[in-house]
CSV table of C-alpha atoms in Angstrom, one decimal:
chain,number,residue,atom,x,y,z
C,1,MET,CA,-19.4,16.5,-48.4
C,2,LYS,CA,-21.4,13.7,-46.8
C,3,LEU,CA,-20.5,10.0,-46.7
C,4,ASN,CA,-23.6,9.2,-48.9
C,5,ASP,CA,-22.3,11.7,-51.3
C,6,LEU,CA,-18.8,10.0,-51.5
C,7,LEU,CA,-20.4,6.5,-51.9
C,8,LEU,CA,-22.5,7.7,-54.8
C,9,MET,CA,-19.6,9.3,-56.5
C,10,ASP,CA,-17.6,6.0,-56.1
C,11,ASP,CA,-20.7,4.1,-57.4
C,12,ARG,CA,-20.7,6.3,-60.6
C,13,TYR,CA,-16.9,5.7,-61.0
C,14,LEU,CA,-17.2,2.1,-60.7
C,15,ILE,CA,-20.3,1.7,-63.1
C,16,GLU,CA,-18.3,3.6,-65.7
C,17,LYS,CA,-15.2,1.6,-65.2
C,18,TYR,CA,-16.9,-1.8,-65.7
C,19,ARG,CA,-19.7,-0.8,-68.1
C,20,ASN,CA,-18.0,-3.0,-70.9
C,21,TYR,CA,-18.2,-6.2,-68.7
C,22,LEU,CA,-21.5,-5.7,-66.7
C,23,SER,CA,-24.6,-3.8,-67.1
C,24,LYS,CA,-25.5,-0.8,-65.0
C,25,GLN,CA,-28.1,-2.7,-63.3
C,26,GLU,CA,-25.9,-5.7,-62.6
C,27,LEU,CA,-23.2,-3.3,-61.2
C,28,ARG,CA,-25.8,-1.5,-59.0
C,29,GLN,CA,-27.0,-4.9,-57.7
C,30,LEU,CA,-23.4,-6.0,-57.0
C,31,LEU,CA,-22.9,-2.7,-55.2
C,32,ILE,CA,-25.8,-3.3,-53.0
C,33,VAL,CA,-24.7,-7.0,-52.2
C,34,ASN,CA,-21.2,-5.6,-51.5
C,35,ARG,CA,-22.5,-3.1,-49.0
C,36,GLN,CA,-24.6,-5.9,-47.4
C,37,TYR,CA,-21.5,-8.0,-47.0
C,38,LEU,CA,-19.7,-5.1,-45.5
C,39,ASN,CA,-22.4,-4.5,-43.0
C,40,ASP,CA,-22.7,-8.2,-42.2
C,41,TYR,CA,-19.0,-8.4,-41.5
C,42,GLY,CA,-18.8,-5.1,-39.7
C,43,ARG,CA,-16.4,-3.6,-42.1
C,44,LEU,CA,-16.2,0.0,-43.2
C,45,GLU,CA,-14.8,0.7,-46.7
C,46,ILE,CA,-15.5,4.1,-47.9
C,47,ASN,CA,-13.7,3.8,-51.2
C,48,GLN,CA,-14.9,0.2,-52.1
C,49,HIS,CA,-11.2,-0.6,-52.9
C,50,SER,CA,-11.7,-4.4,-52.4
C,51,PHE,CA,-14.9,-4.5,-54.4
C,52,ASP,CA,-13.0,-2.7,-57.3
C,53,ARG,CA,-10.0,-5.0,-57.1
C,54,ILE,CA,-12.1,-8.1,-57.2
C,55,LEU,CA,-13.8,-6.8,-60.4
C,56,GLU,CA,-10.5,-5.6,-61.8
C,57,GLU,CA,-9.0,-9.1,-61.3
C,58,PHE,CA,-11.8,-11.1,-62.5
C,59,CYS,CA,-13.9,-9.1,-65.0
C,60,GLU,CA,-12.0,-10.0,-68.1
C,61,LEU,CA,-12.5,-13.6,-67.5
C,62,SER,CA,-15.1,-14.4,-70.3
C,63,ASP,CA,-17.2,-16.9,-68.2
C,64,PHE,CA,-17.8,-14.6,-65.2
C,65,SER,CA,-21.5,-13.5,-64.4
C,66,LYS,CA,-23.0,-11.1,-61.9
C,67,ASP,CA,-23.9,-14.2,-59.8
C,68,ASP,CA,-20.4,-15.5,-59.9
C,69,PHE,CA,-19.2,-12.0,-58.6
C,70,GLU,CA,-21.6,-12.2,-55.8
C,71,GLU,CA,-20.2,-15.6,-54.8
C,72,LEU,CA,-16.7,-14.2,-55.0
C,73,LEU,CA,-17.6,-11.3,-52.8
C,74,GLU,CA,-19.2,-13.6,-50.2
C,75,LEU,CA,-16.1,-15.8,-50.2
C,76,PHE,CA,-13.7,-12.7,-50.0
C,77,TYR,CA,-15.4,-11.2,-47.0
C,78,TYR,CA,-15.8,-14.6,-45.3
C,79,LEU,CA,-12.1,-15.0,-45.7
C,80,ARG,CA,-11.3,-11.4,-44.8
C,81,ASP,CA,-13.2,-11.8,-41.6
C,82,ASP,CA,-11.7,-15.1,-40.6
C,83,MET,CA,-8.0,-14.3,-41.4
C,84,SER,CA,-8.2,-11.2,-39.5
C,85,GLU,CA,-5.0,-9.1,-40.1
C,86,ASN,CA,-2.9,-12.0,-40.9
C,87,ILE,CA,-2.9,-11.2,-44.7
C,88,SER,CA,-4.0,-8.2,-46.5
C,89,ASP,CA,-7.1,-7.8,-48.7
C,90,GLU,CA,-4.8,-7.5,-51.8
C,91,GLN,CA,-3.2,-10.8,-50.8
C,92,ILE,CA,-6.5,-12.5,-50.6
C,93,ILE,CA,-7.7,-11.3,-53.9
C,94,ILE,CA,-4.5,-12.3,-55.7
C,95,LEU,CA,-4.6,-15.8,-54.2
C,96,MET,CA,-8.2,-16.1,-55.3
C,97,LYS,CA,-7.5,-15.2,-58.9
C,98,LYS,CA,-4.2,-17.2,-59.0
C,99,ILE,CA,-6.1,-20.3,-57.6
C,100,TYR,CA,-9.2,-19.7,-59.8
C,101,VAL,CA,-7.2,-19.5,-62.9
C,102,GLY,CA,-4.6,-22.2,-62.1
C,103,LYS,CA,-6.8,-25.0,-60.4
C,104,CYS,CA,-10.4,-24.3,-60.6
C,105,PHE,CA,-11.4,-24.8,-64.2
C,106,GLY,CA,-14.0,-22.0,-64.0
C,107,SER,CA,-15.6,-23.4,-60.8
C,108,ILE,CA,-16.4,-21.0,-58.0
C,109,GLU,CA,-17.2,-24.1,-55.8
C,110,ILE,CA,-13.6,-25.4,-56.2
C,111,LEU,CA,-12.2,-21.9,-55.6
C,112,ARG,CA,-14.1,-21.9,-52.3
C,113,THR,CA,-12.8,-25.3,-51.2
C,114,GLU,CA,-9.4,-24.4,-52.2
C,115,MET,CA,-9.4,-21.1,-50.2
C,116,LEU,CA,-11.0,-22.8,-47.1
C,117,GLU,CA,-8.1,-25.2,-47.2
C,118,LEU,CA,-5.6,-22.5,-47.5
C,119,LEU,CA,-7.4,-20.6,-44.6
C,120,ASP,CA,-6.9,-23.7,-42.5
C,121,ARG,CA,-3.2,-23.9,-43.2
C,122,ILE,CA,-2.8,-20.2,-42.6
C,123,ARG,CA,-4.4,-20.5,-39.3
C,124,PHE,CA,-2.2,-23.5,-38.4
C,125,SER,CA,1.0,-21.4,-39.5
C,126,VAL,CA,0.0,-18.5,-37.5
C,127,GLU,CA,-0.7,-20.6,-34.3
C,128,LYS,CA,2.8,-22.2,-34.7
C,129,GLY,CA,4.4,-18.7,-35.3
C,130,GLU,CA,5.5,-19.5,-38.8
C,131,CYS,CA,6.1,-17.2,-41.6
C,132,LEU,CA,3.2,-17.1,-44.1
C,133,ASP,CA,5.5,-16.4,-47.1
C,134,ASP,CA,6.1,-20.0,-47.8
C,135,GLU,CA,2.2,-20.6,-47.9
C,136,PHE,CA,1.7,-17.9,-50.4
C,137,ASN,CA,4.6,-18.9,-52.6
C,138,ARG,CA,3.3,-22.4,-52.7
C,139,ARG,CA,0.2,-21.2,-54.3
């Protein structure tokens, strides 16, 4: 089976999984945007796990649109690229949701600001050789 065939199977699975939240067209557009971000940041993700997890965590929030998901994807891949391997994709996604629900009052812009501040603190902690657990527990 070719890589393209695997990606198409994964696309069909994701479209079916999230059809109650977004239209097929919106999901197809998000998949295209996701692939573009992966390409832009030099990432290879065959099973689109991070994309799936972001949708999974945020799709049930009633105020989320396709454009919001695009912004979330952009923020996620920026953070993922900048944080290197200091924290996992899963940790980033969980932190994004926790901060969005707890502090952002439905604003992606506030989420972006909060996450960029967190990124600075993580960088500082890593430079000092400190444990990151305290930073995650504080959120």
